[in-house]
Short mmCIF file of C-alpha atoms in Angstrom, two decimals:
data_model
loop_
_atom_site.label_atom_id
_atom_site.label_comp_id
_atom_site.label_asym_id
_atom_site.label_seq_id
_atom_site.Cartn_x
_atom_site.Cartn_y
_atom_site.Cartn_z
CA UNK Y 1 14.54 17.67 -21.44
CA UNK Y 2 14.46 16.98 -17.70
CA UNK Y 3 16.54 14.27 -16.01
CA UNK Y 4 15.18 10.74 -16.20
CA UNK Y 5 14.60 9.25 -12.73
CA UNK Y 6 14.67 5.46 -12.89
CA UNK Y 7 11.98 3.64 -10.90
CA UNK Y 8 13.37 0.54 -9.20
CA UNK Y 9 10.44 -1.49 -7.88
CA UNK Y 10 11.18 -3.79 -4.94
CA UNK Y 11 7.60 -4.86 -4.14
CA UNK Y 12 8.57 -8.48 -4.89
CA UNK Y 13 11.61 -8.39 -2.58
CA UNK Y 14 11.47 -5.76 0.17
CA UNK Y 15 7.69 -5.35 -0.08
CA UNK Y 16 7.18 -9.08 0.37
CA UNK Y 17 9.07 -8.87 3.65
CA UNK Y 18 6.01 -7.26 5.27
CA UNK Y 19 4.72 -9.86 7.77
CA UNK Y 20 1.95 -11.84 6.07
CA UNK Y 21 2.60 -10.38 2.60
CA UNK Y 22 4.62 -13.28 1.17
CA UNK Y 23 3.84 -14.25 -2.43
CA UNK Y 24 4.40 -17.50 -4.30
CA UNK Y 25 5.99 -17.55 -7.75
CA UNK Y 26 2.70 -17.42 -9.66
CA UNK Y 27 1.54 -14.41 -7.64
CA UNK Y 28 4.88 -12.69 -8.20
CA UNK Y 29 4.53 -13.22 -11.94
CA UNK Y 30 1.07 -11.60 -11.89
CA UNK Y 31 2.53 -8.54 -10.15
CA UNK Y 32 5.57 -8.53 -12.45
CA UNK Y 33 3.32 -8.38 -15.53
CA UNK Y 34 1.62 -5.31 -14.08
CA UNK Y 35 4.98 -3.69 -13.28
CA UNK Y 36 6.04 -4.25 -16.89
CA UNK Y 37 2.76 -2.69 -18.13
CA UNK Y 38 3.53 0.24 -15.85
CA UNK Y 39 6.95 0.59 -17.49
CA UNK Y 40 9.14 0.37 -14.39
CA UNK Y 41 12.85 0.49 -15.14
CA UNK Y 42 14.00 -2.23 -12.72
CA UNK Y 43 12.20 -5.12 -11.00
CA UNK Y 44 13.98 -6.49 -7.94
CA UNK Y 45 12.60 -10.00 -8.21
CA UNK Y 46 13.98 -11.62 -5.05
CA UNK Y 47 16.90 -12.87 -2.97
CA UNK Y 48 17.82 -16.14 -4.78
CA UNK Y 49 20.05 -17.70 -2.13
CA UNK Y 50 17.34 -17.36 0.54
CA UNK Y 51 15.05 -20.13 -0.77
CA UNK Y 52 14.25 -22.31 -3.81
CA UNK Y 53 11.06 -20.28 -4.20
CA UNK Y 54 12.95 -16.99 -4.49
CA UNK Y 55 15.42 -18.54 -6.92
CA UNK Y 56 12.57 -19.76 -9.12
CA UNK Y 57 10.83 -16.37 -8.96
CA UNK Y 58 13.94 -14.52 -10.13
CA UNK Y 59 14.45 -16.98 -12.99
CA UNK Y 60 10.79 -16.85 -14.11
CA UNK Y 61 10.58 -13.06 -13.93
CA UNK Y 62 13.84 -12.80 -15.87
CA UNK Y 63 12.31 -14.97 -18.58
CA UNK Y 64 9.08 -12.93 -18.55
CA UNK Y 65 10.68 -9.48 -18.69
CA UNK Y 66 12.72 -9.89 -21.86
CA UNK Y 67 13.93 -6.46 -23.02
CA UNK Y 68 11.14 -4.61 -21.18
CA UNK Y 69 13.14 -3.85 -18.02
CA UNK Y 70 16.15 -4.77 -15.93
CA UNK Y 71 15.66 -7.74 -13.58
CA UNK Y 72 17.63 -7.50 -10.36
CA UNK Y 73 18.56 -10.08 -7.71
CA UNK Y 74 19.68 -9.21 -4.17
CA UNK Y 75 22.74 -10.68 -2.48
CA UNK Y 76 24.92 -10.10 0.52
CA UNK Y 77 28.61 -9.38 -0.10
CA UNK Y 78 29.19 -13.13 -0.04
CA UNK Y 79 30.56 -15.15 -2.96
CA UNK Y 80 27.95 -17.94 -2.65
CA UNK Y 81 25.10 -15.40 -2.70
CA UNK Y 82 26.52 -13.76 -5.82
CA UNK Y 83 27.06 -17.08 -7.61
CA UNK Y 84 23.49 -18.22 -6.92
CA UNK Y 85 22.07 -14.85 -8.02
CA UNK Y 86 24.05 -15.04 -11.26
CA UNK Y 87 22.67 -18.52 -11.92
CA UNK Y 88 19.07 -17.38 -11.29
CA UNK Y 89 19.58 -14.38 -13.61
CA UNK Y 90 20.70 -16.49 -16.57
CA UNK Y 91 17.17 -16.21 -18.02
CA UNK Y 92 17.24 -12.38 -17.97
CA UNK Y 93 18.22 -10.33 -21.00
CA UNK Y 94 19.04 -7.34 -18.77
CA UNK Y 95 20.35 -8.83 -15.48
CA UNK Y 96 21.60 -6.87 -12.48
CA UNK Y 97 23.24 -8.17 -9.30
CA UNK Y 98 22.51 -6.03 -6.23
CA UNK Y 99 25.16 -6.66 -3.58
CA UNK Y 100 26.38 -4.80 -0.53
CA UNK Y 101 26.87 -4.62 3.22
CA UNK Y 102 26.24 -2.40 6.23
CA UNK Y 103 28.30 0.78 6.55
CA UNK Y 104 27.10 2.45 9.77
CA UNK Y 105 29.06 2.13 13.03
CA UNK Y 106 26.23 -0.01 14.41
CA UNK Y 107 26.33 -2.45 11.49
CA UNK Y 108 30.10 -2.62 11.32
CA UNK Y 109 30.54 -3.09 15.06
CA UNK Y 110 27.52 -5.16 16.12
CA UNK Y 111 26.38 -7.05 13.03
CA UNK Y 112 29.40 -7.57 10.76
CA UNK Y 113 32.24 -7.31 13.32
CA UNK Y 114 34.37 -5.56 10.70
CA UNK Y 115 36.66 -2.56 10.70
CA UNK Y 116 36.09 0.14 8.09
CA UNK Y 117 39.08 -1.12 6.08
CA UNK Y 118 37.82 -4.70 6.17
CA UNK Y 119 34.34 -3.61 5.07
CA UNK Y 120 35.80 -1.62 2.21
CA UNK Y 121 37.89 -4.58 1.08
CA UNK Y 122 34.86 -6.90 1.17
CA UNK Y 123 32.73 -4.38 -0.76
CA UNK Y 124 35.31 -4.03 -3.53
CA UNK Y 125 35.70 -7.81 -3.78
CA UNK Y 126 31.91 -8.31 -3.99
CA UNK Y 127 31.54 -5.76 -6.80
CA UNK Y 128 34.44 -7.21 -8.79
CA UNK Y 129 33.17 -10.77 -8.27
CA UNK Y 130 29.65 -9.79 -9.39
CA UNK Y 131 31.13 -8.03 -12.44
CA UNK Y 132 32.63 -11.37 -13.49
CA UNK Y 133 29.05 -12.59 -14.07
CA UNK Y 134 27.09 -9.51 -15.24
CA UNK Y 135 27.91 -6.05 -16.54
CA UNK Y 136 25.32 -4.25 -14.39
CA UNK Y 137 26.22 -4.31 -10.68
CA UNK Y 138 24.53 -2.27 -7.98
CA UNK Y 139 26.19 -1.77 -4.60
CA UNK Y 140 24.07 -1.00 -1.52
CA UNK Y 141 25.59 0.76 1.49
CA UNK Y 142 23.14 -0.53 4.10
CA UNK Y 143 22.21 1.95 6.86
CA UNK Y 144 23.95 4.77 4.98
CA UNK Y 145 21.58 7.15 6.73
CA UNK Y 146 23.48 6.62 9.99
CA UNK Y 147 26.97 6.14 8.51
CA UNK Y 148 29.96 8.39 9.06
CA UNK Y 149 29.86 10.62 5.98
CA UNK Y 150 33.62 10.48 5.38
CA UNK Y 151 33.55 6.65 5.40
CA UNK Y 152 30.42 6.61 3.22
CA UNK Y 153 32.19 8.80 0.65
CA UNK Y 154 35.26 6.55 0.84
CA UNK Y 155 33.45 3.23 0.33
CA UNK Y 156 31.30 4.61 -2.50
CA UNK Y 157 34.46 5.90 -4.20
CA UNK Y 158 36.00 2.42 -3.86
CA UNK Y 159 33.03 0.55 -5.40
CA UNK Y 160 32.71 3.09 -8.23
CA UNK Y 161 36.39 2.52 -8.99
CA UNK Y 162 35.77 -1.25 -8.80
CA UNK Y 163 33.14 -1.03 -11.55
CA UNK Y 164 29.76 -0.60 -9.83
CA UNK Y 165 27.22 0.81 -12.31
CA UNK Y 166 24.72 1.80 -9.60
CA UNK Y 167 25.33 2.92 -6.01
CA UNK Y 168 22.41 2.59 -3.61
CA UNK Y 169 22.28 4.92 -0.59
CA UNK Y 170 19.62 3.57 1.79
CA UNK Y 171 18.11 5.18 4.86
CA UNK Y 172 17.50 1.65 6.09
CA UNK Y 173 15.88 2.64 9.38
CA UNK Y 174 13.96 5.71 8.17
CA UNK Y 175 15.94 7.78 10.66
CA UNK Y 176 17.00 10.81 8.65
CA UNK Y 177 15.29 14.15 8.22
CA UNK Y 178 14.87 15.01 4.54
CA UNK Y 179 17.38 17.87 4.46
CA UNK Y 180 20.00 15.82 6.32
CA UNK Y 181 19.62 12.92 3.89
CA UNK Y 182 19.73 15.31 0.96
CA UNK Y 183 23.02 16.67 2.32
CA UNK Y 184 24.43 13.12 2.34
CA UNK Y 185 23.60 12.72 -1.35
CA UNK Y 186 25.06 16.16 -2.12
CA UNK Y 187 28.31 15.24 -0.33
CA UNK Y 188 28.65 12.12 -2.48
CA UNK Y 189 27.96 14.09 -5.67
CA UNK Y 190 30.65 16.62 -4.76
CA UNK Y 191 33.33 14.30 -3.35
CA UNK Y 192 33.22 10.99 -5.24
CA UNK Y 193 35.20 11.09 -8.46
CA UNK Y 194 33.32 9.55 -11.39
CA UNK Y 195 29.97 9.44 -9.63
CA UNK Y 196 28.46 11.39 -12.51
CA UNK Y 197 29.00 8.28 -14.64
CA UNK Y 198 26.95 5.92 -12.45
CA UNK Y 199 23.34 5.80 -11.31
CA UNK Y 200 22.86 7.19 -7.80
CA UNK Y 201 19.98 5.36 -6.15
CA UNK Y 202 18.14 5.91 -2.87
CA UNK Y 203 16.14 3.41 -0.82
CA UNK Y 204 14.25 5.11 2.01
CA UNK Y 205 12.02 3.66 4.71
CA UNK Y 206 8.95 5.18 6.33
CA UNK Y 207 9.61 4.72 10.05
CA UNK Y 208 9.04 8.45 10.68
CA UNK Y 209 6.50 8.85 7.87
CA UNK Y 210 8.96 10.71 5.63
CA UNK Y 211 10.07 8.13 3.06
CA UNK Y 212 8.68 10.03 0.08
CA UNK Y 213 10.06 13.34 1.36
CA UNK Y 214 13.49 11.71 1.76
CA UNK Y 215 13.34 10.42 -1.81
CA UNK Y 216 12.31 13.80 -3.23
CA UNK Y 217 15.07 15.64 -1.36
CA UNK Y 218 17.53 13.05 -2.69
CA UNK Y 219 16.40 13.76 -6.26
CA UNK Y 220 16.79 17.48 -5.63
CA UNK Y 221 20.41 16.82 -4.62
CA UNK Y 222 21.35 14.59 -7.55
CA UNK Y 223 19.89 11.07 -7.13
CA UNK Y 224 18.77 9.46 -10.40
CA UNK Y 225 17.01 6.30 -9.19
CA UNK Y 226 14.40 5.71 -6.47
CA UNK Y 227 13.78 2.27 -4.96
CA UNK Y 228 10.15 1.95 -3.97
CA UNK Y 229 7.15 -0.38 -3.64
CA UNK Y 230 3.50 -0.43 -4.62
CA UNK Y 231 1.39 0.87 -1.69
CA UNK Y 232 4.61 1.50 0.27
CA UNK Y 233 4.85 -2.15 1.36
CA UNK Y 234 7.99 -3.22 3.18
CA UNK Y 235 9.77 -3.92 6.44
CA UNK Y 236 8.28 -2.32 9.56
CA UNK Y 237 6.49 0.90 8.47
CA UNK Y 238 7.26 0.23 4.82
CA UNK Y 239 9.20 1.73 1.93
CA UNK Y 240 8.89 4.76 -0.27
CA UNK Y 241 5.56 4.50 -2.08
CA UNK Y 242 6.00 4.21 -5.85
CA UNK Y 243 2.75 5.99 -6.63
CA UNK Y 244 3.65 8.95 -4.38
CA UNK Y 245 7.10 9.47 -5.89
CA UNK Y 246 5.82 9.14 -9.45
CA UNK Y 247 2.98 11.62 -8.97
CA UNK Y 248 5.11 14.06 -6.96
CA UNK Y 249 7.47 14.16 -9.93
CA UNK Y 250 4.53 14.50 -12.32
CA UNK Y 251 3.40 17.57 -10.34
CA UNK Y 252 6.83 19.10 -9.65
CA UNK Y 253 9.07 17.71 -12.37
CA UNK Y 254 9.98 21.06 -13.87
CA UNK Y 255 11.20 22.61 -10.65
CA UNK Y 256 13.14 19.42 -9.79
CA UNK Y 257 14.40 19.00 -13.39
CA UNK Y 258 13.20 15.38 -13.26
CA UNK Y 259 10.66 12.98 -14.74
CA UNK Y 260 9.82 9.26 -14.85
CA UNK Y 261 8.54 7.09 -17.71
CA UNK Y 262 5.87 5.39 -15.58
CA UNK Y 263 2.44 4.86 -17.16
CA UNK Y 264 0.51 6.65 -14.41
CA UNK Y 265 -2.95 5.38 -15.41
CA UNK Y 266 -1.84 1.93 -14.17
CA UNK Y 267 -1.20 3.13 -10.60
CA UNK Y 268 -4.65 2.44 -9.14
CA UNK Y 269 -4.89 -0.93 -10.83
CA UNK Y 270 -1.45 -1.94 -9.55
CA UNK Y 271 -2.36 -0.84 -6.02
CA UNK Y 272 -5.52 -2.93 -5.98
CA UNK Y 273 -3.76 -5.93 -7.51
CA UNK Y 274 -1.00 -5.95 -4.89
CA UNK Y 275 -3.52 -5.42 -2.08
CA UNK Y 276 -5.61 -8.32 -3.34
CA UNK Y 277 -2.68 -10.72 -3.68
CA UNK Y 278 -0.96 -9.87 -0.39
CA UNK Y 279 -4.08 -9.26 1.69
CA UNK Y 280 -2.59 -5.99 2.93
CA UNK Y 281 -5.35 -3.36 2.97
CA UNK Y 282 -4.71 0.13 1.63
CA UNK Y 283 -5.83 2.78 4.12
CA UNK Y 284 -8.74 4.84 2.83
CA UNK Y 285 -6.85 8.15 3.07
CA UNK Y 286 -3.68 6.80 1.37
CA UNK Y 287 -2.30 9.36 -1.08
CA UNK Y 288 -3.01 8.71 -4.78
CA UNK Y 289 -4.58 5.23 -4.49
CA UNK Y 290 -6.69 5.30 -1.30
CA UNK Y 291 -10.48 4.95 -1.55
CA UNK Y 292 -10.90 8.56 -0.38
CA UNK Y 293 -8.07 10.05 -2.46
CA UNK Y 294 -10.57 11.71 -4.81
CA UNK Y 295 -13.65 11.75 -2.54
CA UNK Y 296 -15.31 14.95 -1.32
CA UNK Y 297 -17.83 15.02 1.53
CA UNK Y 298 -17.76 18.69 2.52
CA UNK Y 299 -20.46 20.79 0.84
CA UNK Y 300 -17.94 23.57 0.17
CA UNK Y 301 -15.55 21.11 -1.47
CA UNK Y 302 -18.32 19.52 -3.51
CA UNK Y 303 -19.47 22.91 -4.79
CA UNK Y 304 -15.91 23.90 -5.72
CA UNK Y 305 -15.13 20.66 -7.52
CA UNK Y 306 -18.38 20.77 -9.49
CA UNK Y 307 -17.51 24.28 -10.69
CA UNK Y 308 -13.87 23.46 -11.47
CA UNK Y 309 -12.20 20.17 -10.54
CA UNK Y 310 -8.82 21.73 -9.79
CA UNK Y 311 -10.18 23.90 -6.97
CA UNK Y 312 -9.64 20.91 -4.65
CA UNK Y 313 -7.96 18.25 -6.79
CA UNK Y 314 -4.38 18.69 -7.98
CA UNK Y 315 -4.52 15.37 -9.86
CA UNK Y 316 -7.11 14.29 -12.41
CA UNK Y 317 -8.36 10.86 -11.17
CA UNK Y 318 -8.17 9.57 -14.76
CA UNK Y 319 -4.42 10.27 -14.74
CA UNK Y 320 -3.87 7.51 -12.14
CA UNK Y 321 -6.57 5.16 -13.43
CA UNK Y 322 -9.07 5.88 -10.66
CA UNK Y 323 -12.72 5.28 -11.61
CA UNK Y 324 -15.00 8.29 -11.99
CA UNK Y 325 -18.75 8.09 -12.49
CA UNK Y 326 -20.38 4.70 -12.07
CA UNK Y 327 -22.56 2.77 -14.49
CA UNK Y 328 -25.56 1.38 -12.63
CA UNK Y 329 -25.41 -2.36 -13.09
CA UNK Y 330 -28.15 -4.81 -12.15
CA UNK Y 331 -29.29 -8.35 -12.92
CA UNK Y 332 -30.83 -7.01 -16.14
CA UNK Y 333 -27.44 -5.84 -17.48
CA UNK Y 334 -26.02 -7.85 -20.37
CA UNK Y 335 -22.52 -8.90 -21.36
CA UNK Y 336 -21.80 -5.69 -23.29
CA UNK Y 337 -22.63 -3.33 -20.41
CA UNK Y 338 -20.58 -5.32 -17.92
CA UNK Y 339 -17.59 -5.65 -20.25
CA UNK Y 340 -17.72 -1.90 -20.95
CA UNK Y 341 -17.63 -1.03 -17.25
CA UNK Y 342 -14.74 -3.40 -16.59
CA UNK Y 343 -12.84 -1.80 -19.48
CA UNK Y 344 -13.40 1.62 -17.90
CA UNK Y 345 -11.90 0.22 -14.71
CA UNK Y 346 -8.83 -0.96 -16.66
CA UNK Y 347 -9.62 -4.67 -17.09
CA UNK Y 348 -9.35 -6.61 -20.36
CA UNK Y 349 -10.65 -10.19 -20.61
CA UNK Y 350 -10.77 -12.81 -23.32
CA UNK Y 351 -14.19 -14.36 -23.96
CA UNK Y 352 -13.15 -17.49 -22.05
CA UNK Y 353 -12.01 -15.41 -19.04
CA UNK Y 354 -15.06 -13.15 -19.12
CA UNK Y 355 -17.84 -15.74 -19.07
CA UNK Y 356 -17.23 -17.06 -15.52
CA UNK Y 357 -16.87 -13.45 -14.33
CA UNK Y 358 -20.22 -12.62 -15.91
CA UNK Y 359 -21.85 -15.61 -14.20
CA UNK Y 360 -20.35 -14.53 -10.86
CA UNK Y 361 -21.69 -11.02 -11.53
CA UNK Y 362 -25.21 -12.41 -12.11
CA UNK Y 363 -25.06 -14.28 -8.80
CA UNK Y 364 -24.20 -11.03 -7.01
CA UNK Y 365 -26.72 -8.98 -9.01
CA UNK Y 366 -29.54 -11.39 -8.15
CA UNK Y 367 -28.99 -10.58 -4.47
CA UNK Y 368 -28.52 -6.79 -4.81
CA UNK Y 369 -30.48 -3.91 -6.26
CA UNK Y 370 -27.32 -2.32 -7.65
CA UNK Y 371 -23.81 -3.59 -8.27
CA UNK Y 372 -21.06 -1.05 -7.58
CA UNK Y 373 -17.50 -0.75 -8.90
CA UNK Y 374 -16.18 -2.15 -5.61
CA UNK Y 375 -18.36 -5.25 -6.15
CA UNK Y 376 -16.87 -5.70 -9.62
CA UNK Y 377 -13.35 -5.44 -8.18
CA UNK Y 378 -14.28 -7.97 -5.50
CA UNK Y 379 -15.59 -10.43 -8.12
CA UNK Y 380 -12.31 -10.27 -10.05
CA UNK Y 381 -10.23 -10.56 -6.87
CA UNK Y 382 -12.16 -13.65 -5.75
CA UNK Y 383 -11.65 -15.23 -9.17
CA UNK Y 384 -7.89 -14.54 -8.96
CA UNK Y 385 -7.71 -16.05 -5.48
CA UNK Y 386 -9.41 -19.28 -6.56
CA UNK Y 387 -8.19 -19.71 -10.16
CA UNK Y 388 -5.00 -21.57 -9.21
CA UNK Y 389 -5.96 -22.65 -5.69
CA UNK Y 390 -4.82 -25.95 -4.22
CA UNK Y 391 -8.15 -26.41 -2.39
CA UNK Y 392 -11.48 -24.89 -3.48
CA UNK Y 393 -14.84 -24.65 -1.74
CA UNK Y 394 -17.74 -26.39 -3.50
CA UNK Y 395 -20.50 -26.16 -0.89
CA UNK Y 396 -21.07 -25.30 2.75
CA UNK Y 397 -24.17 -25.55 4.89
CA UNK Y 398 -24.44 -24.40 8.49
CA UNK Y 399 -26.98 -25.32 11.17
CA UNK Y 400 -26.88 -23.15 14.29
CA UNK Y 401 -28.97 -21.31 16.85
CA UNK Y 402 -30.33 -22.04 20.31
CA UNK Y 403 -30.45 -24.83 21.38
CA UNK Y 404 -28.70 -26.37 18.35
CA UNK Y 405 -24.99 -27.25 18.27
CA UNK Y 406 -23.38 -25.31 15.42
CA UNK Y 407 -22.75 -27.82 12.64
CA UNK Y 408 -20.97 -27.37 9.32
CA UNK Y 409 -21.38 -29.70 6.34
CA UNK Y 410 -18.70 -28.88 3.82
CA UNK Y 411 -17.54 -30.13 0.40
CA UNK Y 412 -14.15 -29.20 -1.08
CA UNK Y 413 -12.16 -30.16 -4.17
CA UNK Y 414 -8.41 -30.72 -4.12
CA UNK Y 415 -5.93 -29.97 -6.89
CA UNK Y 416 -6.26 -33.58 -8.07
CA UNK Y 417 -9.98 -33.02 -8.72
CA UNK Y 418 -11.18 -35.31 -5.92
CA UNK Y 419 -14.08 -34.09 -3.79
CA UNK Y 420 -14.24 -34.51 -0.01
CA UNK Y 421 -17.30 -33.97 2.20
CA UNK Y 422 -17.06 -33.70 5.98
CA UNK Y 423 -19.18 -32.67 8.97
CA UNK Y 424 -17.78 -30.77 11.96
CA UNK Y 425 -19.11 -29.13 15.12
CA UNK Y 426 -17.99 -25.94 16.78
CA UNK Y 427 -18.77 -23.25 19.33
CA UNK Y 428 -20.22 -21.10 16.56
CA UNK Y 429 -20.88 -21.25 12.82
CA UNK Y 430 -17.44 -19.94 11.81
CA UNK Y 431 -15.67 -22.23 14.27
CA UNK Y 432 -17.59 -25.21 12.89
CA UNK Y 433 -16.74 -24.22 9.30
CA UNK Y 434 -13.03 -23.84 10.11
CA UNK Y 435 -12.89 -27.18 11.90
CA UNK Y 436 -14.46 -28.80 8.83
CA UNK Y 437 -11.86 -27.14 6.57
CA UNK Y 438 -9.05 -28.32 8.87
CA UNK Y 439 -10.35 -31.89 8.56
CA UNK Y 440 -10.08 -31.74 4.79
CA UNK Y 441 -6.87 -29.76 4.33
CA UNK Y 442 -4.95 -31.33 7.19
CA UNK Y 443 -2.67 -28.34 7.81
CA UNK Y 444 -2.28 -27.03 11.32
CA UNK Y 445 -2.46 -23.24 11.71
CA UNK Y 446 -3.65 -20.94 14.48
CA UNK Y 447 -6.16 -18.20 13.69
CA UNK Y 448 -4.56 -14.96 14.92
CA UNK Y 449 -6.94 -12.38 13.47
CA UNK Y 450 -10.42 -12.29 11.94
CA UNK Y 451 -12.08 -9.18 10.54
CA UNK Y 452 -15.17 -8.45 8.47
CA UNK Y 453 -15.92 -5.42 6.31
CA UNK Y 454 -18.57 -4.57 3.76
CA UNK Y 455 -17.37 -4.13 0.19
CA UNK Y 456 -19.96 -1.42 -0.52
CA UNK Y 457 -22.73 0.45 1.27
CA UNK Y 458 -26.17 -1.02 1.95
CA UNK Y 459 -27.65 -3.92 3.89
CA UNK Y 460 -27.19 -6.19 0.85
CA UNK Y 461 -23.46 -5.42 0.49
CA UNK Y 462 -20.93 -8.16 -0.15
CA UNK Y 463 -19.03 -9.05 2.98
CA UNK Y 464 -15.25 -9.35 2.81
CA UNK Y 465 -13.44 -11.36 5.48
CA UNK Y 466 -9.71 -11.06 6.16
CA UNK Y 467 -7.96 -13.64 8.33
CA UNK Y 468 -4.41 -13.92 9.59
CA UNK Y 469 -3.14 -17.41 10.45
CA UNK Y 470 0.15 -18.47 12.04
CA UNK Y 471 1.81 -21.70 10.89
CA UNK Y 472 3.66 -24.07 13.19
CA UNK Y 473 6.97 -22.44 12.21
CA UNK Y 474 5.69 -18.97 13.14
CA UNK Y 475 5.18 -17.72 9.58
CA UNK Y 476 2.14 -15.51 9.10
CA UNK Y 477 -0.30 -15.85 6.18
CA UNK Y 478 -3.20 -13.59 5.24
CA UNK Y 479 -6.33 -14.82 3.48
CA UNK Y 480 -9.30 -13.01 2.00
CA UNK Y 481 -12.74 -14.04 0.83
CA UNK Y 482 -15.86 -12.20 -0.29
CA UNK Y 483 -19.46 -13.30 -0.77
CA UNK Y 484 -22.99 -12.16 -0.01
CA UNK Y 485 -23.08 -14.76 2.79
CA UNK Y 486 -20.62 -13.90 5.57
CA UNK Y 487 -20.12 -17.57 6.53
CA UNK Y 488 -19.13 -18.36 2.94
CA UNK Y 489 -16.78 -15.33 2.97
CA UNK Y 490 -15.25 -16.64 6.20
CA UNK Y 491 -14.68 -20.09 4.72
CA UNK Y 492 -13.18 -18.65 1.50
CA UNK Y 493 -10.79 -16.44 3.49
CA UNK Y 494 -9.55 -19.30 5.64
CA UNK Y 495 -9.07 -21.58 2.62
CA UNK Y 496 -7.19 -18.77 0.84
CA UNK Y 497 -4.80 -18.41 3.80
CA UNK Y 498 -4.19 -22.17 4.00
CA UNK Y 499 -3.60 -22.35 0.24
CA UNK Y 500 -0.95 -19.63 0.60
CA UNK Y 501 0.62 -21.50 3.52
CA UNK Y 502 0.83 -24.76 1.53
CA UNK Y 503 2.14 -23.02 -1.61
CA UNK Y 504 4.80 -21.17 0.38
CA UNK Y 505 5.92 -24.38 2.08
CA UNK Y 506 6.27 -26.04 -1.33
CA UNK Y 507 8.26 -23.09 -2.71
CA UNK Y 508 10.62 -23.10 0.24
CA UNK Y 509 11.18 -26.85 -0.06
CA UNK Y 510 11.67 -26.62 -3.81
CA UNK Y 511 8.78 -29.01 -4.57
#
């Protein structure tokens, strides 16, 4: 049997640190349920001391996870951080505290103002203090990729002796070349006494586009856990992509003597879910989960794949849950046909959940000759965005054109069920709609980005609008909306962004 490589998912902590990708507690719980379905080994649920919202998320995910996986909370090597994390983790059956500090000359000198001996003493204290609350303690040696190897070996030896159950070796800045980082892991394996009795974890960033290569080289040299995110979300250029590591091991597990227990057919679904919730688009040519990952436009490629799929595809699309052939759906399709297609795409609905989706499908089908898989995904995503919204759009009507002044008449419903109707004027139809929304919602935010894309091909395609707004405190929020009418899509996207802004403000204030 090959070595088990634990998958430590940090989408809800490091991934959420991508500008504009913040999630509220309910959204984190949706993602956490998918991570549990996928069978990840560890969910890093947040940084409890950072905000009431993160504390709540860690507690709720701990309650949700049960025995399914370990739930981890991040801290600095600070007693207060560790105490708060331990309190948040009281709901978890398998809790882990993840504590640590910087170990590179830059971090020690410029950030922490510590000598090597002082850093070592603080690290040992943090591990022992965390062990007084939980049995499972992970120590991270931040910026290990640029650390002095002798000191890295020394501090890892000290925390292993202090009782750490996991040691995390991050290439925090994505600086290393794969073989250099692999050599760092090999040095630890050869020079730290007792390291064979703990989990050796790696956390690599993608600043030079080599995060997955760094992780694979680490596994080759002895690492037994990879810290990664769905779609590679994360600080700056992102983290190691979970789907890439999992499928690389699925393809090369024998030669690396390694495997994971991830349910690979959930990968595409998880990718789309995280993209929908965060508003962070997945590039079309993204490995494993991109729209073009299993697409062939070259005649030579098409001919080869039709004769034998593996001439140009090393992965069966079904293995990662990617849709294959499409059922042609139209306004004449009934409940059974639509439910069947959604099941093929990996969705399961109760009758109560399915009926509003079917009605939304009919509205789209009445406007289009054919409804594609991407339309079905868009319908579900729009339902998820509005199901627990603070403000929802009931109606919007626009008057514009020369020589008319663009005018928006808009009706919205608040979370208390009260309807509000307003009229606003603008320089264009979208401007008028957004001014009307601002009148109702009463939250100030600047529109920093506005983009439109078609969900599918054809002149009758649904239009999807993505907006990026900046709150008064500088925080960035992304909103999405889709509809056959681009003005309606624009309004839905802006409302979605403002809902996220309001929800985040409430989470941070603890209300």
